[in-house]
Short mmCIF file of C-alpha atoms and ligand atoms in Angstrom, two decimals:
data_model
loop_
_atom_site.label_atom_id
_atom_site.label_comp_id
_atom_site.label_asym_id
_atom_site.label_seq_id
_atom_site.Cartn_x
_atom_site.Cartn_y
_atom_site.Cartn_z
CA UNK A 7 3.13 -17.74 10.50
CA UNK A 8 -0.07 -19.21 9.32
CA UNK A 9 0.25 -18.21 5.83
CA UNK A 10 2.66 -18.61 3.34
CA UNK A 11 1.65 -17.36 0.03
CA UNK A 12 0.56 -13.64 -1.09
CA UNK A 13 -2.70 -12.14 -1.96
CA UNK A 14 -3.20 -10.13 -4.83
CA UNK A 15 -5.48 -7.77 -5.74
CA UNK A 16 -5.66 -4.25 -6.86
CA UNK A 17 -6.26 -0.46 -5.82
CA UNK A 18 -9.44 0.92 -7.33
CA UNK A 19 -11.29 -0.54 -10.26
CA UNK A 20 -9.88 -0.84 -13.81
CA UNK A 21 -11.41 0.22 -16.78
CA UNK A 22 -12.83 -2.94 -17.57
CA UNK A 23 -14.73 -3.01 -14.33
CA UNK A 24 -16.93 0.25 -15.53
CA UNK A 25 -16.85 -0.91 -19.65
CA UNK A 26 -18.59 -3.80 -18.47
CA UNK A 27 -21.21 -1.53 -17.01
CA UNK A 28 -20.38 -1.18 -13.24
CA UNK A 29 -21.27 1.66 -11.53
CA UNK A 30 -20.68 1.03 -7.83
CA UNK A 31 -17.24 -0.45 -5.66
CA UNK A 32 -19.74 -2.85 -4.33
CA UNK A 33 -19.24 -4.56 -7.39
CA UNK A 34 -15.98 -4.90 -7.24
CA UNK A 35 -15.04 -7.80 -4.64
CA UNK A 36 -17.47 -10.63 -6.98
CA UNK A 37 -15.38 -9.03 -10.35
CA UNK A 38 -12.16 -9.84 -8.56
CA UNK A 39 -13.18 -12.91 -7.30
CA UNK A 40 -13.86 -13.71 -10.86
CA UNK A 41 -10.60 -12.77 -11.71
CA UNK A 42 -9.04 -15.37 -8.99
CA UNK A 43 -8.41 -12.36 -7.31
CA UNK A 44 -8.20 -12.01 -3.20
CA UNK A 45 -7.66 -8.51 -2.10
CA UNK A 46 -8.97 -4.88 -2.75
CA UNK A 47 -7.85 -1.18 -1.70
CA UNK A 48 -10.64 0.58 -1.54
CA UNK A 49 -9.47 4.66 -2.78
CA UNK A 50 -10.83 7.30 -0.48
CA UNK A 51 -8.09 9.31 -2.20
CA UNK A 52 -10.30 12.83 -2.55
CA UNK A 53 -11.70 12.11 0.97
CA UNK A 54 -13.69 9.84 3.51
CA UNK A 55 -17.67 10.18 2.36
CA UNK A 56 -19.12 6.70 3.24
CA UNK A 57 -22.28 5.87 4.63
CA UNK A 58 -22.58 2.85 7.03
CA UNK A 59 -24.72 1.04 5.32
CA UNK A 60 -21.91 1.50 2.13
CA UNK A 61 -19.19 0.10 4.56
CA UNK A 62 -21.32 -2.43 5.74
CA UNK A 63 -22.29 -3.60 2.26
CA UNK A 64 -18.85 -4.04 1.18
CA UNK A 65 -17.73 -5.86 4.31
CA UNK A 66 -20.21 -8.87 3.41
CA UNK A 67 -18.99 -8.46 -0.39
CA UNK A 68 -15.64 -8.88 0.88
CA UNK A 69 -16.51 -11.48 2.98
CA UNK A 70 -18.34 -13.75 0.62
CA UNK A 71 -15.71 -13.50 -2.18
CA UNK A 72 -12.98 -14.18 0.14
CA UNK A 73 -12.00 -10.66 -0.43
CA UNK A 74 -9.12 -8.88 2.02
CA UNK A 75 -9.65 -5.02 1.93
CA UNK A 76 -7.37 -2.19 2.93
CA UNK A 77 -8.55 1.09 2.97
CA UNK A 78 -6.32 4.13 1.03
CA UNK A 79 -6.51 7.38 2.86
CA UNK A 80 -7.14 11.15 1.20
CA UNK A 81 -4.30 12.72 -0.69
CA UNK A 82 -4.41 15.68 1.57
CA UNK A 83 -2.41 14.45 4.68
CA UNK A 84 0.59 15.99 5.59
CA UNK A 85 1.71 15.08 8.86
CA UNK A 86 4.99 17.79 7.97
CA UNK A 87 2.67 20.77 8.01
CA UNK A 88 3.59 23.29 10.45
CA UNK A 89 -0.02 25.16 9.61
CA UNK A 90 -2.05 24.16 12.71
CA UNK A 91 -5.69 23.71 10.17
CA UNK A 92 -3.57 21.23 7.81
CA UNK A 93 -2.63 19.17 10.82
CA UNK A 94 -5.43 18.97 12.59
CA UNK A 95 -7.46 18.26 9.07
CA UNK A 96 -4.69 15.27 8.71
CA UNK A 97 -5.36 13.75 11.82
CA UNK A 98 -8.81 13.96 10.65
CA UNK A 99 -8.74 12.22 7.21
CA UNK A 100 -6.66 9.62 9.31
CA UNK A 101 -9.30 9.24 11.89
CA UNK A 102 -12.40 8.99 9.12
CA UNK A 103 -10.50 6.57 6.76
CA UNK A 104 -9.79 4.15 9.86
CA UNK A 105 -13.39 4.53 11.22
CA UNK A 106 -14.22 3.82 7.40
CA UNK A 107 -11.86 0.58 7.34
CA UNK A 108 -13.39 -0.68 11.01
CA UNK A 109 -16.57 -0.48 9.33
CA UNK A 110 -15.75 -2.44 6.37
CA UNK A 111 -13.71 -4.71 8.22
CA UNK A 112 -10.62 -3.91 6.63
CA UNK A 113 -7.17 -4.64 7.67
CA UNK A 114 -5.30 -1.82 6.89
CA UNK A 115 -5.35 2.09 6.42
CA UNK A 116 -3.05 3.23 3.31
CA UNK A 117 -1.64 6.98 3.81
CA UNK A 118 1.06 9.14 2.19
CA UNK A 119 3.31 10.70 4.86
CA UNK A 120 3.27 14.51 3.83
CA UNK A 121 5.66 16.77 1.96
CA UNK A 122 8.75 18.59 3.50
CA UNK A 123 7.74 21.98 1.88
CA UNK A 124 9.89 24.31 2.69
CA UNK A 125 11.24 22.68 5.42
CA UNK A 126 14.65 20.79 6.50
CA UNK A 127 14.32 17.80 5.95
CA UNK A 128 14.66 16.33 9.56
CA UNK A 129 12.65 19.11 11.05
CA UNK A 130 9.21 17.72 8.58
CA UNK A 131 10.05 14.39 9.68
CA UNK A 132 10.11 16.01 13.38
CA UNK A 133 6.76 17.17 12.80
CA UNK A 134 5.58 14.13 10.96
CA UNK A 135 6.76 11.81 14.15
CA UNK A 136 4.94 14.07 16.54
CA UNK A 137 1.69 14.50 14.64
CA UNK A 138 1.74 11.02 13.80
CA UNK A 139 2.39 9.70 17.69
CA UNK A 140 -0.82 12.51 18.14
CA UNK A 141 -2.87 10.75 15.52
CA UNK A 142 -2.47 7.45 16.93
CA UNK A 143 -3.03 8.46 20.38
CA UNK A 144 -6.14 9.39 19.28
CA UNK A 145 -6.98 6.58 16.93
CA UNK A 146 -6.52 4.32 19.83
CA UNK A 147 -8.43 6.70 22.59
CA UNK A 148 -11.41 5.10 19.78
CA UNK A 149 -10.17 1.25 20.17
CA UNK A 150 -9.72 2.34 15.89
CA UNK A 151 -6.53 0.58 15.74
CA UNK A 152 -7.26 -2.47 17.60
CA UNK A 153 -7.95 -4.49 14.46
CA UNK A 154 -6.76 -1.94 11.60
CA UNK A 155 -3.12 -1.41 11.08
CA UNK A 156 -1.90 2.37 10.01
CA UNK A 157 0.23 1.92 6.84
CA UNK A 158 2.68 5.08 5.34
CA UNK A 159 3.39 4.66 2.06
CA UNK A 160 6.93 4.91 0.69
CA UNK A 161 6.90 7.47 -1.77
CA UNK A 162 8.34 8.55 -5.45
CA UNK A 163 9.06 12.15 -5.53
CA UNK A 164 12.29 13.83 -3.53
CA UNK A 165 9.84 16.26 -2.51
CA UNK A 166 7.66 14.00 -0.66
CA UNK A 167 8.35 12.54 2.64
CA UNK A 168 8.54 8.60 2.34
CA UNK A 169 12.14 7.01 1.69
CA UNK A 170 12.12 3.62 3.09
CA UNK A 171 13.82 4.80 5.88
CA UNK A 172 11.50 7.34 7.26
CA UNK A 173 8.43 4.68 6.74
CA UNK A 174 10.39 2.97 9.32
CA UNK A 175 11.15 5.69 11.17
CA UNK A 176 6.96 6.09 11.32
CA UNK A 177 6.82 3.09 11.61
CA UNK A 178 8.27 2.62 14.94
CA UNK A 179 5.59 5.50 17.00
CA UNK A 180 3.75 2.51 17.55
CA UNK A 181 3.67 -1.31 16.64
CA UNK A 182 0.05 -0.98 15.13
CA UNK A 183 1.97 1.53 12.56
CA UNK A 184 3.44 -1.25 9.78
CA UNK A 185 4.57 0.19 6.18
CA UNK A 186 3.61 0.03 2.51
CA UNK A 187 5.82 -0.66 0.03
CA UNK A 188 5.18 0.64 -2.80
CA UNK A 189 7.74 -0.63 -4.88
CA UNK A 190 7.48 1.47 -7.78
CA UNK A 191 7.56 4.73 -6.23
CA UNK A 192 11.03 3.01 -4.59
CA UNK A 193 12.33 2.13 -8.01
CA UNK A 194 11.08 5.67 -9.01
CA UNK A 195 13.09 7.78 -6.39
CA UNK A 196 16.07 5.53 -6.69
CA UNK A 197 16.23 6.09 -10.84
CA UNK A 198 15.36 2.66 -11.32
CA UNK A 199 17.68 1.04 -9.22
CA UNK A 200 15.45 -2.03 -8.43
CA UNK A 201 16.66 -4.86 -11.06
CA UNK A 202 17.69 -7.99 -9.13
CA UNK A 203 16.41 -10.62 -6.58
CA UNK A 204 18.86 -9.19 -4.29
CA UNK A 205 17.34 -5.62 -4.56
CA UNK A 206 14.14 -6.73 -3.67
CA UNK A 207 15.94 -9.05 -0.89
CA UNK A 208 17.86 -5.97 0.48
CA UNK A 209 14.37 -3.73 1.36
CA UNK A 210 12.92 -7.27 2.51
CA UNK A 211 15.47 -7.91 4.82
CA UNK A 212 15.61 -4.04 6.24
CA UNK A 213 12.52 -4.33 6.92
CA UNK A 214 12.28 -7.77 9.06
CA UNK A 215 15.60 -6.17 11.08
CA UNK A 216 13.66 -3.05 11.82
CA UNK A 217 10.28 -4.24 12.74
CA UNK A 218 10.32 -7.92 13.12
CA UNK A 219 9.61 -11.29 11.35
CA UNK A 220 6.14 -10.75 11.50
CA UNK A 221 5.60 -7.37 10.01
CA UNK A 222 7.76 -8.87 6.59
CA UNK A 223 6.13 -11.68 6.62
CA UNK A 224 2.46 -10.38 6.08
CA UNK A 225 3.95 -6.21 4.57
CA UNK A 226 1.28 -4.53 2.47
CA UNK A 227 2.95 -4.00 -1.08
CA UNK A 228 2.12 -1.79 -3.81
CA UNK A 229 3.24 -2.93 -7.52
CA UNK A 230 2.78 -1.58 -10.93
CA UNK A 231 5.55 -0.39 -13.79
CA UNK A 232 6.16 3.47 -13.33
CA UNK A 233 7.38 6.49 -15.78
CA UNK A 234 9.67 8.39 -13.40
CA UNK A 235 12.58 11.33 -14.27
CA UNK A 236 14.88 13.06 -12.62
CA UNK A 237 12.49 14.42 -10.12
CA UNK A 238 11.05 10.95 -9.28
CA UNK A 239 7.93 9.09 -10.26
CA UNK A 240 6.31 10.80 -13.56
CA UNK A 241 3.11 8.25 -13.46
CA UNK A 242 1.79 4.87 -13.17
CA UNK A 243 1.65 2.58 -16.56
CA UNK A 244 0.19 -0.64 -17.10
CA UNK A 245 2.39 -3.85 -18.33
CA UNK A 246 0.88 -3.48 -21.98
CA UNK A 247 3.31 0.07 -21.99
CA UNK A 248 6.44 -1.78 -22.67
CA UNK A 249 9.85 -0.54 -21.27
CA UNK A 250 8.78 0.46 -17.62
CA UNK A 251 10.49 -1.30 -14.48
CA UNK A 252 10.39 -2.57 -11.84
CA UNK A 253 9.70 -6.32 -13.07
CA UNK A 254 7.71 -8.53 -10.24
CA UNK A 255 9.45 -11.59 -11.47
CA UNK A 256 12.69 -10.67 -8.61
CA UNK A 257 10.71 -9.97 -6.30
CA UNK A 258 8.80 -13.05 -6.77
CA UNK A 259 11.32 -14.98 -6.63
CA UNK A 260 12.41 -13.48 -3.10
CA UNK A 261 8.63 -14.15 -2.06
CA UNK A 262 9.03 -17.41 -3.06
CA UNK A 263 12.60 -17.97 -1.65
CA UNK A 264 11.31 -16.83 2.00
CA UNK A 265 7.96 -18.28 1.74
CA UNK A 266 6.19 -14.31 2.31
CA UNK A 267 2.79 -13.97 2.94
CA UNK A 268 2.34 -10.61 1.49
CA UNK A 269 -1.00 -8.57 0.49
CA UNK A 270 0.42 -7.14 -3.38
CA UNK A 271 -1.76 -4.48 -4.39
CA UNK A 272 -1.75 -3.64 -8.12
CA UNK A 273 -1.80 0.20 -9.40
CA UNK A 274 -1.71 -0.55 -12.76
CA UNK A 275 -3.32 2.65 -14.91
CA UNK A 276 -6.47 1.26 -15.99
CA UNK A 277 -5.49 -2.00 -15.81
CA UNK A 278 -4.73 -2.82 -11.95
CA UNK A 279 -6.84 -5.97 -12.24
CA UNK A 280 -5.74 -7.32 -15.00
CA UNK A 281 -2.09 -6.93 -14.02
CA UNK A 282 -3.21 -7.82 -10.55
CA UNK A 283 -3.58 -11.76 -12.27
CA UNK A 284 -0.64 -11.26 -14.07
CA UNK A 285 1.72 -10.82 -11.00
CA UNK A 286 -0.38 -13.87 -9.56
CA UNK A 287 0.55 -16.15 -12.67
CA UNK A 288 4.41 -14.82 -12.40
CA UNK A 289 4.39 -15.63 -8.97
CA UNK A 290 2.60 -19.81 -9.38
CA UNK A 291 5.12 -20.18 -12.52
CA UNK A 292 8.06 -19.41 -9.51
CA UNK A 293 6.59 -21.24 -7.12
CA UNK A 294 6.52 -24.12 -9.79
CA UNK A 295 9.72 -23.44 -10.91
CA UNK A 296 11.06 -23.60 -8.15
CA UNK A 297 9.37 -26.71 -6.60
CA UNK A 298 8.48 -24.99 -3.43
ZN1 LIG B 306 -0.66 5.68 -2.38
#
């Protein structure tokens, strides 16, 4: 493995990026490098609508700053859907969001899985395996997924398809399918079970066994402190809201412990960049700490 620290970055721009009078994303890449910043999700959450000469523009932003960008897909997928218009507009949003991250030259497409409805359980994930193996057969028909990686998101409401276990699950249609972690939405679904080294260890570990050394190594990860309920994740908070799990310090001690190369991508509300360099500083002060 070539690499053995993360990068950090963020998803979308924080408040502080439009207060200081930013109007465009193809700001963003020299206002994280600024920050000592080194990746960026780019949110096509409300759907794909970039020009070429957009995707283009933020490719040579990314690359002068040193910038890694992923891609997040529309909202709208469900790969569950048994309505024949909602899958074939999934497989769509996949397809523009990946022709969207070629483009840009960015690694990875973000997506979340689909919702079981009312559905059994293992009959959504059925349909969310088949649609899914569809998808990709057509994403590679394109060459799309020669150099972008498809990326389901583990998610943070019951309702939702996404455990851990069924991003794996996904993950195995195709070895150009890897998963993101979102580690909130975990600690979320779980009712905050996500405390200790060993926690964060656990997932780490499952996820190296399933997939290989590889896809740990270099896993897209999604960190901020969440609100969550009974029913799951309630919404994303920033550190300055005091009381909300998980902590990154475990986890960075695990990513310091196995020398991981992961991308960490902040979701902070409002404040995804400036939590972004927070994680980072947590992270040096382990690495320090623990004289690796
Ligand atoms: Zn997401």
């Amino acid at each position: 493995m070539a690499r053995h620290f993360p990068l950090f970055g963020c998803g979308g721009n924080s408040d502080s990026f439009y207060a200081a009078g930013h109007k465009s994303s193809l700001a963003a890449c020299e206002y994280l490098y600024g920050l000592g910043l080194s990746a960026y999700e780019y949110e096509c959450t409300h759907g794909v609508r970039l020009s070429d000469a957009f995707c283009a523009s933020l490719a040579k932003n990314a690359h002068d700053y040193a910038i890694s960008l992923s891609v997040h897909a529309p909202y709208y997928i469900n790969l569950a859907s048994e309505d024949e218009g909602i899958r074939q507009k999934s497989i769509l949003h996949i397809l523009k969001a990946l022709r969207a991250a070629e483009k840009m030259d960015a690694g990875r497409v973000v997506f979340h899985p689909g919702t079981q409805g009312e559905l059994k359980r293992e009959q959504a994930m059925a349909n969310a395996l088949a649609l899914l193996e569809e998808a990709v057969f057509q994403a590679e028909r394109e060459g799309l997924l020669d150099t972008v990686l498809l990326c389901p998101e583990t998610m943070g409401k019951p309702g939702q398809l996404g455990t851990l276990g069924e991003v794996l699950q996904l993950c195995e249609v195709s070895d150009r399918v890897r998963p993101t972690v979102d580690f909130a939405h975990i600690h979320a679904l779980e009712g905050g079970k996500l405390q200790t080294s060993r926690d964060f260890e656990r997932i780490l570990l499952k996820i190296q066994h399933r997939l290989g050394e590889e896809a740990a190594h270099y896993l897209h990860i999604h960190f901020s402190p969440i609100e969550f309920g009974r029913l799951g994740e309630r919404r994303h908070r920033c550190l300055l809201d005091k009381g909300f799990g998980p902590d990154f310090e475990p986890l960075a001690e695990v990513l310091v412990e196995y020398r991981l190369a992961p991308t960490i991508i902040c979701e902070s509300a409002g404040r995804q960049a400036e939590d972004a360099v927070v994680f980072q500083s947590i992270y040096e002060s382990m690495r320090q700490e623990m004289q690796v």
